[in-house]
Short mmCIF file of C-alpha atoms in Angstrom, two decimals:
data_model
loop_
_atom_site.label_atom_id
_atom_site.label_comp_id
_atom_site.label_asym_id
_atom_site.label_seq_id
_atom_site.Cartn_x
_atom_site.Cartn_y
_atom_site.Cartn_z
CA GLU A 195 -141.51 64.37 1.92
CA VAL A 196 -141.88 61.47 -0.34
CA GLN A 197 -145.46 60.39 -1.00
CA LEU A 198 -146.88 57.45 -3.17
CA VAL A 199 -150.78 57.49 -3.39
CA GLU A 200 -152.42 54.40 -5.00
CA SER A 201 -155.99 54.24 -6.39
CA GLY A 202 -158.06 52.32 -8.41
CA GLY A 203 -158.81 49.35 -6.30
CA GLY A 204 -162.05 47.74 -5.88
CA LEU A 205 -164.34 44.70 -6.21
CA VAL A 206 -164.48 42.92 -9.51
CA GLN A 207 -165.57 39.80 -10.66
CA PRO A 208 -163.37 36.97 -11.86
CA GLY A 209 -162.32 37.46 -15.35
CA GLY A 210 -162.74 41.24 -14.81
CA SER A 211 -160.28 44.06 -15.19
CA LEU A 212 -158.89 46.88 -13.01
CA ARG A 213 -156.25 49.58 -13.55
CA LEU A 214 -154.23 50.66 -10.62
CA SER A 215 -152.67 54.17 -10.50
CA CYS A 216 -149.89 55.48 -8.45
CA VAL A 217 -148.83 59.16 -8.04
CA VAL A 218 -145.60 59.96 -6.63
CA SER A 219 -144.25 63.16 -5.11
CA GLY A 220 -141.02 64.39 -3.16
CA LEU A 221 -138.58 62.76 -5.56
CA THR A 222 -137.43 62.69 -9.16
CA PHE A 223 -139.79 60.22 -10.37
CA ARG A 224 -138.17 59.56 -13.87
CA ASP A 225 -134.82 58.49 -11.96
CA ASN A 226 -136.51 55.53 -10.26
CA TRP A 227 -137.49 52.10 -11.12
CA MET A 228 -141.20 51.49 -9.85
CA SER A 229 -142.78 48.25 -8.87
CA TRP A 230 -145.81 46.81 -7.53
CA VAL A 231 -145.87 44.58 -4.57
CA ARG A 232 -149.00 42.72 -3.14
CA GLN A 233 -150.18 41.36 0.09
CA ALA A 234 -152.84 38.68 -0.15
CA PRO A 235 -155.07 38.65 2.92
CA GLY A 236 -153.35 36.87 5.89
CA LYS A 237 -150.29 36.15 3.55
CA GLY A 238 -146.89 37.67 3.24
CA LEU A 239 -145.51 40.11 0.51
CA GLU A 240 -144.98 39.27 -3.01
CA TRP A 241 -143.30 41.12 -5.92
CA VAL A 242 -145.65 41.68 -8.91
CA ALA A 243 -144.10 43.76 -11.39
CA SER A 244 -141.33 46.39 -12.08
CA ILE A 245 -140.68 49.03 -14.81
CA ASN A 246 -137.52 50.90 -15.35
CA GLN A 247 -136.96 54.49 -15.59
CA ASP A 248 -138.13 55.33 -19.45
CA GLY A 249 -140.50 52.39 -19.54
CA SER A 250 -138.35 50.26 -21.84
CA ALA A 251 -138.06 47.27 -19.37
CA LYS A 252 -140.84 45.55 -17.77
CA TYR A 253 -140.84 42.37 -15.51
CA PHE A 254 -143.62 40.49 -14.00
CA VAL A 255 -143.95 37.62 -11.54
CA GLU A 256 -144.90 34.28 -13.45
CA SER A 257 -148.45 34.09 -12.25
CA VAL A 258 -149.48 37.53 -13.76
CA GLU A 259 -147.49 37.21 -17.03
CA GLY A 260 -149.83 37.76 -19.82
CA ARG A 261 -152.41 39.09 -17.72
CA PHE A 262 -151.08 42.39 -16.00
CA THR A 263 -149.20 45.31 -17.97
CA ILE A 264 -147.11 47.93 -16.22
CA SER A 265 -146.73 51.52 -17.65
CA ARG A 266 -145.76 54.93 -16.66
CA ASP A 267 -146.14 58.48 -17.36
CA ASN A 268 -142.84 60.34 -16.16
CA ALA A 269 -144.52 63.95 -17.07
CA LYS A 270 -147.40 62.98 -14.86
CA ARG A 271 -145.18 61.27 -12.18
CA SER A 272 -147.43 58.14 -12.32
CA MET A 273 -147.34 54.47 -12.68
CA PHE A 274 -150.33 52.19 -13.81
CA LEU A 275 -151.00 48.33 -13.40
CA GLN A 276 -153.51 47.29 -15.84
CA MET A 277 -155.09 43.89 -14.55
CA ASN A 278 -157.05 41.64 -16.78
CA SER A 279 -158.62 38.33 -16.61
CA LEU A 280 -158.44 38.67 -12.78
CA ARG A 281 -158.69 35.67 -10.41
CA ALA A 282 -159.71 35.23 -6.97
CA GLU A 283 -155.91 34.71 -6.05
CA ASP A 284 -155.31 38.01 -7.31
CA THR A 285 -157.13 39.38 -4.29
CA ALA A 286 -154.70 41.46 -2.30
CA LEU A 287 -153.52 44.83 -1.16
CA TYR A 288 -151.65 46.18 -3.99
CA TYR A 289 -148.68 48.62 -2.88
CA CYS A 290 -146.72 50.76 -5.21
CA ALA A 291 -142.89 51.32 -4.28
CA THR A 292 -139.77 52.88 -5.62
CA GLU A 293 -137.13 50.00 -6.38
CA THR A 294 -133.53 50.37 -6.07
CA GLN A 295 -131.50 47.66 -7.97
CA ARG A 296 -127.61 47.49 -7.87
CA TRP A 297 -125.69 44.74 -9.23
CA GLN A 298 -122.45 44.57 -7.20
CA GLN A 299 -119.47 42.08 -7.25
CA LEU A 300 -120.67 40.86 -3.63
CA GLY A 301 -123.99 40.12 -5.05
CA ALA A 302 -127.24 41.98 -6.15
CA SER A 303 -128.72 44.58 -4.08
CA ASP A 304 -132.52 45.20 -4.77
CA PHE A 305 -134.75 46.72 -2.37
CA PHE A 306 -138.08 48.94 -2.09
CA ASP A 307 -137.21 52.25 -0.71
CA TYR A 308 -140.50 54.21 -0.50
CA TRP A 309 -144.19 52.59 -0.35
CA GLY A 310 -147.52 53.71 -0.82
CA GLN A 311 -150.27 52.75 1.85
CA GLY A 312 -151.81 50.25 -1.00
CA THR A 313 -155.16 49.78 -2.69
CA LEU A 314 -157.36 46.72 -2.10
CA VAL A 315 -158.21 44.55 -4.88
CA THR A 316 -160.99 42.00 -4.20
CA VAL A 317 -161.92 39.23 -6.90
CA SER A 318 -165.15 37.54 -6.05
CA SER A 319 -168.30 36.76 -7.58
CA GLN B 197 -145.03 29.17 1.05
CA ALA B 198 -142.57 31.78 1.12
CA VAL B 199 -139.08 31.43 -0.42
CA LEU B 200 -137.39 32.75 2.90
CA THR B 201 -137.80 31.37 6.46
CA GLN B 202 -139.14 33.49 9.36
CA PRO B 203 -140.66 32.78 12.73
CA PRO B 204 -144.31 33.55 12.87
CA ALA B 205 -144.08 35.67 15.88
CA VAL B 206 -141.66 37.13 18.31
CA SER B 207 -142.03 38.88 21.78
CA ALA B 208 -140.07 40.65 24.11
CA ALA B 209 -140.81 43.34 26.84
CA ALA B 210 -140.66 47.00 26.47
CA GLY B 211 -137.17 48.38 26.72
CA GLN B 212 -135.57 45.09 25.84
CA ARG B 213 -133.79 43.60 22.71
CA VAL B 214 -135.44 41.18 20.32
CA THR B 215 -134.09 39.49 17.40
CA ILE B 216 -135.68 38.29 14.11
CA SER B 217 -134.24 35.68 11.90
CA CYS B 218 -134.47 35.13 8.07
CA SER B 219 -133.35 31.90 6.54
CA GLY B 220 -132.59 31.15 2.95
CA SER B 221 -130.29 29.33 0.60
CA THR B 222 -127.24 29.96 -1.37
CA SER B 223 -129.26 31.34 -4.55
CA ASN B 224 -130.64 34.18 -2.34
CA ILE B 225 -129.48 35.33 0.95
CA GLY B 226 -126.16 33.52 0.48
CA SER B 227 -125.30 35.40 -2.45
CA ASN B 228 -127.21 38.63 -2.33
CA PHE B 229 -127.98 41.60 -0.10
CA VAL B 230 -130.72 41.36 2.45
CA SER B 231 -133.27 44.08 3.21
CA TRP B 232 -135.84 44.42 6.07
CA TYR B 233 -139.29 46.21 6.05
CA GLN B 234 -141.73 47.20 8.90
CA LEU B 235 -145.53 46.89 8.04
CA LEU B 236 -147.93 48.78 10.21
CA PRO B 237 -151.58 48.34 9.83
CA GLY B 238 -153.16 51.23 7.66
CA THR B 239 -149.48 52.66 7.05
CA ALA B 240 -147.14 52.60 4.36
CA PRO B 241 -144.45 49.80 4.78
CA LYS B 242 -141.24 51.28 5.55
CA LEU B 243 -137.50 50.25 4.52
CA LEU B 244 -135.68 49.46 7.82
CA ILE B 245 -132.27 48.08 6.53
CA TYR B 246 -130.75 47.55 3.24
CA ASP B 247 -127.53 45.97 1.93
CA ASN B 248 -127.57 43.65 4.96
CA ASP B 249 -126.86 46.28 7.48
CA LYS B 250 -127.27 49.76 6.43
CA ARG B 251 -130.15 52.13 7.77
CA PRO B 252 -131.85 54.54 5.52
CA SER B 253 -131.73 57.97 6.88
CA GLY B 254 -134.51 58.47 9.49
CA ILE B 255 -134.36 55.03 10.80
CA PRO B 256 -133.07 55.13 14.35
CA ASP B 257 -129.97 53.07 15.43
CA ARG B 258 -132.26 50.88 17.64
CA PHE B 259 -132.76 48.98 14.38
CA SER B 260 -129.86 46.66 12.85
CA GLY B 261 -129.22 44.18 10.48
CA SER B 262 -126.55 41.38 9.81
CA LYS B 263 -126.03 38.46 7.63
CA PHE B 264 -123.81 35.16 8.09
CA GLY B 265 -123.96 32.60 5.37
CA THR B 266 -127.70 31.83 4.34
CA SER B 267 -129.26 33.52 7.26
CA ALA B 268 -129.96 37.30 8.04
CA THR B 269 -131.10 38.83 11.40
CA LEU B 270 -132.94 41.97 12.37
CA GLY B 271 -132.22 43.34 15.57
CA ILE B 272 -134.39 46.05 17.70
CA THR B 273 -133.28 47.29 20.97
CA GLY B 274 -134.83 49.52 23.51
CA LEU B 275 -138.19 48.15 22.39
CA GLN B 276 -141.42 50.50 22.16
CA THR B 277 -144.95 49.77 22.00
CA GLY B 278 -144.86 51.57 18.46
CA ASP B 279 -142.58 48.83 17.39
CA GLU B 280 -145.40 46.43 17.44
CA ALA B 281 -145.81 45.38 13.78
CA ASP B 282 -145.10 42.83 10.94
CA TYR B 283 -141.52 42.57 9.88
CA TYR B 284 -140.22 41.01 6.49
CA CYS B 285 -136.97 40.19 5.18
CA GLY B 286 -136.31 40.42 1.40
CA THR B 287 -133.44 39.84 -1.09
CA TRP B 288 -132.84 38.72 -4.81
CA ASP B 289 -132.96 35.20 -5.63
CA SER B 290 -130.33 34.58 -8.41
CA GLY B 291 -132.15 31.11 -9.32
CA LEU B 292 -135.84 32.63 -9.38
CA SER B 293 -134.55 35.96 -10.94
CA VAL B 294 -137.05 37.77 -8.59
CA VAL B 295 -137.07 39.43 -5.37
CA VAL B 296 -138.38 37.22 -2.68
CA PHE B 297 -139.76 37.86 0.74
CA GLY B 298 -139.89 35.96 4.29
CA GLY B 299 -143.37 34.90 5.22
CA GLY B 300 -143.31 37.84 7.80
CA THR B 301 -142.68 38.03 11.77
CA LYS B 302 -145.45 39.44 13.92
CA LEU B 303 -143.71 41.39 17.00
CA THR B 304 -145.69 41.83 20.08
CA VAL B 305 -144.12 44.21 22.70
CA LEU B 306 -145.32 43.03 26.20
#
């Protein structure tokens, strides 16, 4: 059974930092792109960041560029999201997920196969 | 404001069929593949459909997906109370170069 377990969320003041972790089991971690997707209270899903299999490629949504970093440790089957200079608008449930990307003749196929249950980040004074 | 447009809510009786629409543009749905997700409170989101109409292993054939032009549709037959959840569509947007989602649709089984 595939399991993704996030941790590290909590209450933090604006301008503060948090480091989220995601531990994966039940699949070959090093073979997968990994991503963070968030859901703000009462809002929809928003992709946040992705990292490729060996960590050499990293992508971020524009709103977190320069503030968040993504990393992974394949030996520990873990992915991390370092969040700095946090803002109220970063308040959300943060999910880690495996991501499949295929660039086909008929278009791009990009979807999230497996997800964790999420860890809640609240930015408030 | 979500890039893809979904109805906020749909409802249907148990045992019946319901469809959820997802509307986009030529830069996203019109030129790329669509996926669908089920979100139940307190549980991990689940991939229901990928590549417009393919079901991952373990997803029952009560769930189906289709795409025509710049719109996609999720269909659920034989509705069960356990299907009450929020459903989201997603796809790659070639203009924005990111994955985009719909605003989500809350399904109520009457």
